[in-house]
Amino acid sequence: MSILYDYHLHSAFSGDSDTPTEEMVRRASELGLTGICLTEHLDIDAPPDPKGADFTFLDFEAYFAKLEKLRTFYKEKIQIGFGVEFGMLPHLAGELSSLHEKYSFDYVILSQHFVCGVDPYYPEYFESRTEREGYEEYFRSEYENLQRFSLSDYDTLGHMDYIVRYGPNRNQNYSYAAYADFIDPILRYLIEHGKCLELNTGGYKYGLGEPNPCADVFRRYRELGGELVTIGSDAHQPQHIAYDFERAEKLLTSLGFRYYTIFEQRKGRQVRF
């Protein structure tokens, strides 16, 4: 396996994980990874979660202090990045800019989790929408939200078609071709502004047979001239770190990608497969 950096990981600092950060780092080191980046969730103004998870608060001080201790302990074994996965809502662009004034992140993922105040993770999102309507609304909102955020505030777009993990038929009726009119503007925007597209192997973990976004989205991204790709497992537990990275590598190289991107202090570096 040539992919030795996992740049999308969560631990107990995220509302949907109870795994101690130490366990995530330990497992990544055991796997022989060269580097990781913790990207804990922050979805400011997320509605109350039915399962009690709190995505609206991230204790950055404790989070950074923990990473500093782990960096010292693992300094000869693995690089550990300080990152955040920031959930897009149309009015929160200024909040992300404010975070950069307080914290020196290595890497920032911008992700769409909520549409009209509802996470498609929950079936209620589709109660008043057909699957097609729900997917279209998700992509339309994602594109509109991207344009509201300062280009200097984020590095990659996370799991671009996240919604297909949870649709009534998941990705059975979903394809790039079926939603090209909604996906192309997103891809063109990222390319035009030099932003990365994340390959998130969580789609494999969820049994889609595809990463997020799917293979044909990456094929189209490449056709349009896209070259900047980040790679992450979206692991919330140690056993999912670097999940199916061999499969991700085969996909990307088959499409003509020769490098993926990692970040340190918000500066990108290309790593060859």
Tab-separated table of C-alpha atoms in Angstrom:
chain	number	residue	atom	x	y	z
A	1	MET	CA	0.000	0.000	0.000
A	2	SER	CA	1.370	3.385	-1.037
A	3	ILE	CA	-1.131	5.549	0.866
A	4	LEU	CA	0.591	6.149	4.183
A	5	TYR	CA	-1.404	9.162	5.383
A	6	ASP	CA	-4.973	9.049	6.691
A	7	TYR	CA	-6.354	12.586	6.697
A	8	HIS	CA	-9.868	12.109	8.062
A	9	LEU	CA	-10.087	10.672	11.583
A	10	HIS	CA	-12.315	11.213	14.600
A	11	SER	CA	-11.952	10.435	18.289
A	12	ALA	CA	-13.837	11.177	21.506
A	13	PHE	CA	-13.538	14.919	20.872
A	14	SER	CA	-16.182	14.377	18.165
A	15	GLY	CA	-19.796	13.986	19.190
A	16	ASP	CA	-20.195	10.664	17.383
A	17	SER	CA	-17.133	8.846	18.736
A	18	ASP	CA	-16.191	7.523	22.150
A	19	THR	CA	-12.715	6.309	21.152
A	20	PRO	CA	-9.874	7.880	23.149
A	21	THR	CA	-7.553	9.843	20.880
A	22	GLU	CA	-4.629	7.779	22.170
A	23	GLU	CA	-6.183	4.612	20.744
A	24	MET	CA	-6.598	6.133	17.302
A	25	VAL	CA	-2.986	7.289	17.209
A	26	ARG	CA	-1.685	4.003	18.592
A	27	ARG	CA	-3.481	1.977	15.944
A	28	ALA	CA	-2.321	4.259	13.136
A	29	SER	CA	1.253	3.815	14.329
A	30	GLU	CA	0.834	0.040	14.503
A	31	LEU	CA	-0.381	0.053	10.902
A	32	GLY	CA	2.851	1.706	9.855
A	33	LEU	CA	1.310	4.936	8.633
A	34	THR	CA	3.682	7.842	8.162
A	35	GLY	CA	1.132	10.444	9.212
A	36	ILE	CA	-2.447	11.109	10.217
A	37	CYS	CA	-4.624	14.139	10.805
A	38	LEU	CA	-7.336	14.189	13.439
A	39	THR	CA	-10.303	16.106	12.010
A	40	GLU	CA	-12.808	16.371	14.829
A	41	HIS	CA	-16.375	17.411	14.048
A	42	LEU	CA	-17.706	20.913	14.505
A	43	ASP	CA	-21.233	21.538	13.225
A	44	ILE	CA	-22.165	24.834	14.823
A	45	ASP	CA	-25.941	25.328	15.029
A	46	ALA	CA	-26.642	21.683	14.259
A	47	PRO	CA	-30.124	20.753	15.480
A	48	PRO	CA	-30.426	18.502	18.547
A	49	ASP	CA	-29.307	14.978	17.742
A	50	PRO	CA	-31.899	12.256	18.493
A	51	LYS	CA	-29.122	10.039	19.830
A	52	GLY	CA	-27.774	12.758	22.094
A	53	ALA	CA	-24.546	13.497	20.218
A	54	ASP	CA	-23.370	17.098	20.432
A	55	PHE	CA	-21.757	18.369	17.256
A	56	THR	CA	-22.092	22.044	18.136
A	57	PHE	CA	-19.106	22.253	20.487
A	58	LEU	CA	-15.490	21.222	20.177
A	59	ASP	CA	-13.112	21.781	23.096
A	60	PHE	CA	-10.213	23.039	21.013
A	61	GLU	CA	-7.985	23.764	24.000
A	62	ALA	CA	-8.213	20.221	25.364
A	63	TYR	CA	-8.035	18.768	21.863
A	64	PHE	CA	-4.849	20.616	20.956
A	65	ALA	CA	-3.268	19.874	24.353
A	66	LYS	CA	-3.941	16.174	23.854
A	67	LEU	CA	-2.366	16.209	20.395
A	68	GLU	CA	0.707	18.015	21.704
A	69	LYS	CA	1.259	15.253	24.278
A	70	LEU	CA	0.785	12.567	21.656
A	71	ARG	CA	3.116	14.343	19.241
A	72	THR	CA	5.830	14.313	21.882
A	73	PHE	CA	5.307	10.644	22.678
A	74	TYR	CA	5.125	9.535	19.022
A	75	LYS	CA	7.585	12.018	17.512
A	76	GLU	CA	9.857	9.262	16.188
A	77	LYS	CA	6.995	7.103	14.937
A	78	ILE	CA	4.209	9.065	13.260
A	79	GLN	CA	3.230	12.604	12.278
A	80	ILE	CA	0.030	13.846	13.904
A	81	GLY	CA	-1.895	16.737	12.386
A	82	PHE	CA	-4.338	19.115	14.065
A	83	GLY	CA	-7.439	19.404	11.926
A	84	VAL	CA	-11.156	20.046	11.955
A	85	GLU	CA	-14.133	18.923	9.893
A	86	PHE	CA	-16.344	21.986	9.735
A	87	GLY	CA	-19.983	21.458	8.829
A	88	MET	CA	-21.300	23.905	6.240
A	89	LEU	CA	-24.402	25.929	6.975
A	90	PRO	CA	-25.089	29.046	4.923
A	91	HIS	CA	-24.588	31.537	7.753
A	92	LEU	CA	-21.427	30.057	9.296
A	93	ALA	CA	-18.663	31.223	6.951
A	94	GLY	CA	-17.633	33.942	9.388
A	95	GLU	CA	-17.438	31.446	12.242
A	96	LEU	CA	-14.843	29.394	10.398
A	97	SER	CA	-12.830	32.517	9.619
A	98	SER	CA	-12.887	33.395	13.319
A	99	LEU	CA	-11.519	29.978	14.260
A	100	HIS	CA	-8.468	30.598	12.109
A	101	GLU	CA	-7.719	33.694	14.177
A	102	LYS	CA	-7.527	31.512	17.305
A	103	TYR	CA	-6.045	28.205	16.184
A	104	SER	CA	-3.275	27.125	13.836
A	105	PHE	CA	-4.798	24.192	12.026
A	106	ASP	CA	-2.821	21.885	9.813
A	107	TYR	CA	-5.838	20.948	7.724
A	108	VAL	CA	-9.513	21.854	7.336
A	109	ILE	CA	-12.247	19.727	5.783
A	110	LEU	CA	-15.417	21.503	4.733
A	111	SER	CA	-18.371	19.101	4.725
A	112	GLN	CA	-22.094	19.213	4.095
A	113	HIS	CA	-24.031	17.327	6.779
A	114	PHE	CA	-27.267	19.303	7.162
A	115	VAL	CA	-29.810	20.441	4.588
A	116	CYS	CA	-32.640	22.687	5.755
A	117	GLY	CA	-31.724	21.832	9.328
A	118	VAL	CA	-31.916	18.060	8.860
A	119	ASP	CA	-29.142	15.492	8.529
A	120	PRO	CA	-29.961	12.944	5.777
A	121	TYR	CA	-28.579	10.359	8.197
A	122	TYR	CA	-32.079	10.402	9.704
A	123	PRO	CA	-35.042	9.057	7.696
A	124	GLU	CA	-37.109	12.174	8.432
A	125	TYR	CA	-35.106	14.018	5.761
A	126	PHE	CA	-36.821	11.890	3.120
A	127	GLU	CA	-40.296	11.950	4.651
A	128	SER	CA	-41.318	14.994	2.593
A	129	ARG	CA	-39.009	14.378	-0.379
A	130	THR	CA	-38.507	11.687	-2.943
A	131	GLU	CA	-35.018	10.263	-3.048
A	132	ARG	CA	-34.334	12.203	-6.227
A	133	GLU	CA	-35.547	15.450	-4.699
A	134	GLY	CA	-33.492	14.864	-1.577
A	135	TYR	CA	-30.293	14.200	-3.492
A	136	GLU	CA	-30.798	17.198	-5.772
A	137	GLU	CA	-31.444	19.465	-2.806
A	138	TYR	CA	-28.324	18.193	-1.086
A	139	PHE	CA	-26.042	18.884	-4.059
A	140	ARG	CA	-27.650	22.229	-4.773
A	141	SER	CA	-27.150	23.301	-1.157
A	142	GLU	CA	-23.580	22.011	-1.140
A	143	TYR	CA	-22.665	24.111	-4.165
A	144	GLU	CA	-24.351	27.222	-2.796
A	145	ASN	CA	-22.670	26.817	0.588
A	146	LEU	CA	-19.222	26.342	-0.923
A	147	GLN	CA	-19.483	29.759	-2.522
A	148	ARG	CA	-20.200	31.409	0.828
A	149	PHE	CA	-16.969	30.277	2.490
A	150	SER	CA	-13.646	32.023	2.132
A	151	LEU	CA	-11.289	30.050	-0.064
A	152	SER	CA	-8.490	30.632	2.427
A	153	ASP	CA	-10.427	28.911	5.218
A	154	TYR	CA	-10.536	25.292	3.990
A	155	ASP	CA	-8.471	22.758	2.079
A	156	THR	CA	-10.793	20.046	0.811
A	157	LEU	CA	-14.459	19.187	0.307
A	158	GLY	CA	-15.288	16.142	2.414
A	159	HIS	CA	-17.356	13.126	1.281
A	160	MET	CA	-19.051	15.118	-1.482
A	161	ASP	CA	-21.934	12.649	-1.946
A	162	TYR	CA	-22.340	11.835	1.748
A	163	ILE	CA	-26.110	11.696	1.301
A	164	VAL	CA	-26.041	8.455	-0.695
A	165	ARG	CA	-24.952	6.573	2.413
A	166	TYR	CA	-28.395	7.137	3.866
A	167	GLY	CA	-30.919	7.498	1.035
A	168	PRO	CA	-33.892	5.115	0.891
A	169	ASN	CA	-32.093	3.091	-1.780
A	170	ARG	CA	-28.626	4.424	-0.954
A	171	ASN	CA	-26.647	4.356	-4.231
A	172	GLN	CA	-28.818	1.856	-6.086
A	173	ASN	CA	-30.309	4.558	-8.323
A	174	TYR	CA	-27.470	7.028	-7.902
A	175	SER	CA	-24.699	7.739	-10.377
A	176	TYR	CA	-22.649	10.675	-11.539
A	177	ALA	CA	-24.539	10.660	-14.848
A	178	ALA	CA	-27.914	10.851	-13.097
A	179	TYR	CA	-26.890	13.976	-11.176
A	180	ALA	CA	-24.284	15.488	-13.481
A	181	ASP	CA	-26.065	18.841	-13.714
A	182	PHE	CA	-25.717	19.225	-9.952
A	183	ILE	CA	-22.277	17.674	-9.487
A	184	ASP	CA	-20.390	19.383	-12.314
A	185	PRO	CA	-20.714	22.887	-10.831
A	186	ILE	CA	-19.192	21.633	-7.584
A	187	LEU	CA	-16.264	19.987	-9.354
A	188	ARG	CA	-15.640	22.994	-11.563
A	189	TYR	CA	-15.688	25.293	-8.551
A	190	LEU	CA	-13.081	23.218	-6.701
A	191	ILE	CA	-10.839	23.030	-9.756
A	192	GLU	CA	-11.134	26.712	-10.573
A	193	HIS	CA	-10.151	27.684	-7.047
A	194	GLY	CA	-7.428	25.102	-6.436
A	195	LYS	CA	-9.273	23.165	-3.750
A	196	CYS	CA	-9.010	19.440	-3.131
A	197	LEU	CA	-11.675	16.785	-3.510
A	198	GLU	CA	-11.599	14.188	-0.760
A	199	LEU	CA	-11.726	10.474	-1.469
A	200	ASN	CA	-13.467	9.164	1.633
A	201	THR	CA	-13.289	5.396	2.031
A	202	GLY	CA	-16.241	5.434	4.401
A	203	GLY	CA	-18.402	4.532	1.404
A	204	TYR	CA	-16.634	1.176	1.228
A	205	LYS	CA	-17.160	0.682	4.959
A	206	TYR	CA	-20.885	1.424	4.578
A	207	GLY	CA	-21.182	-1.254	1.897
A	208	LEU	CA	-21.738	1.016	-1.100
A	209	GLY	CA	-19.024	-0.662	-3.144
A	210	GLU	CA	-17.743	2.851	-3.871
A	211	PRO	CA	-15.929	5.576	-1.973
A	212	ASN	CA	-17.532	8.969	-1.346
A	213	PRO	CA	-17.761	10.446	-3.877
A	214	CYS	CA	-18.155	7.538	-6.279
A	215	ALA	CA	-15.626	6.467	-8.891
A	216	ASP	CA	-17.402	8.181	-11.771
A	217	VAL	CA	-17.266	11.509	-9.943
A	218	PHE	CA	-13.497	11.149	-9.709
A	219	ARG	CA	-13.384	10.164	-13.363
A	220	ARG	CA	-15.281	13.334	-14.247
A	221	TYR	CA	-13.127	15.417	-11.903
A	222	ARG	CA	-10.067	14.162	-13.749
A	223	GLU	CA	-11.649	14.841	-17.156
A	224	LEU	CA	-12.298	18.428	-16.120
A	225	GLY	CA	-8.666	18.851	-15.124
A	226	GLY	CA	-8.908	18.118	-11.413
A	227	GLU	CA	-5.701	16.856	-9.853
A	228	LEU	CA	-5.886	17.650	-6.134
A	229	VAL	CA	-7.124	14.738	-4.023
A	230	THR	CA	-7.026	14.128	-0.286
A	231	ILE	CA	-7.641	10.692	1.214
A	232	GLY	CA	-9.288	9.765	4.491
A	233	SER	CA	-11.025	6.820	6.080
A	234	ASP	CA	-13.493	8.841	8.162
A	235	ALA	CA	-12.700	6.364	10.927
A	236	HIS	CA	-14.353	6.817	14.304
A	237	GLN	CA	-12.886	3.585	15.662
A	238	PRO	CA	-9.348	2.171	15.432
A	239	GLN	CA	-10.309	-0.803	13.262
A	240	HIS	CA	-11.407	1.479	10.450
A	241	ILE	CA	-8.210	3.521	10.116
A	242	ALA	CA	-6.835	3.345	6.552
A	243	TYR	CA	-9.915	1.337	5.595
A	244	ASP	CA	-9.633	-0.090	2.069
A	245	PHE	CA	-6.771	2.233	1.176
A	246	GLU	CA	-5.419	-0.357	-1.266
A	247	ARG	CA	-8.730	-0.226	-3.119
A	248	ALA	CA	-8.694	3.569	-3.117
A	249	GLU	CA	-5.182	3.607	-4.533
A	250	LYS	CA	-6.114	1.242	-7.370
A	251	LEU	CA	-9.089	3.396	-8.254
A	252	LEU	CA	-7.200	6.675	-8.310
A	253	THR	CA	-4.202	5.383	-10.228
A	254	SER	CA	-6.478	3.711	-12.784
A	255	LEU	CA	-8.006	7.129	-13.449
A	256	GLY	CA	-4.634	8.742	-13.986
A	257	PHE	CA	-4.003	10.301	-10.586
A	258	ARG	CA	-0.358	10.035	-9.572
A	259	TYR	CA	-0.344	12.033	-6.352
A	260	TYR	CA	-2.487	12.761	-3.345
A	261	THR	CA	-2.222	15.794	-1.100
A	262	ILE	CA	-1.421	16.135	2.593
A	263	PHE	CA	-1.234	19.318	4.632
A	264	GLU	CA	0.922	20.753	7.375
A	265	GLN	CA	0.156	24.214	8.729
A	266	ARG	CA	-2.334	24.560	5.855
A	267	LYS	CA	0.374	24.089	3.236
A	268	GLY	CA	-0.266	21.286	0.778
A	269	ARG	CA	2.332	18.727	-0.255
A	270	GLN	CA	1.958	16.202	-3.043
A	271	VAL	CA	2.738	12.581	-2.172
A	272	ARG	CA	3.283	10.096	-4.972
A	273	PHE	CA	1.458	6.774	-4.980
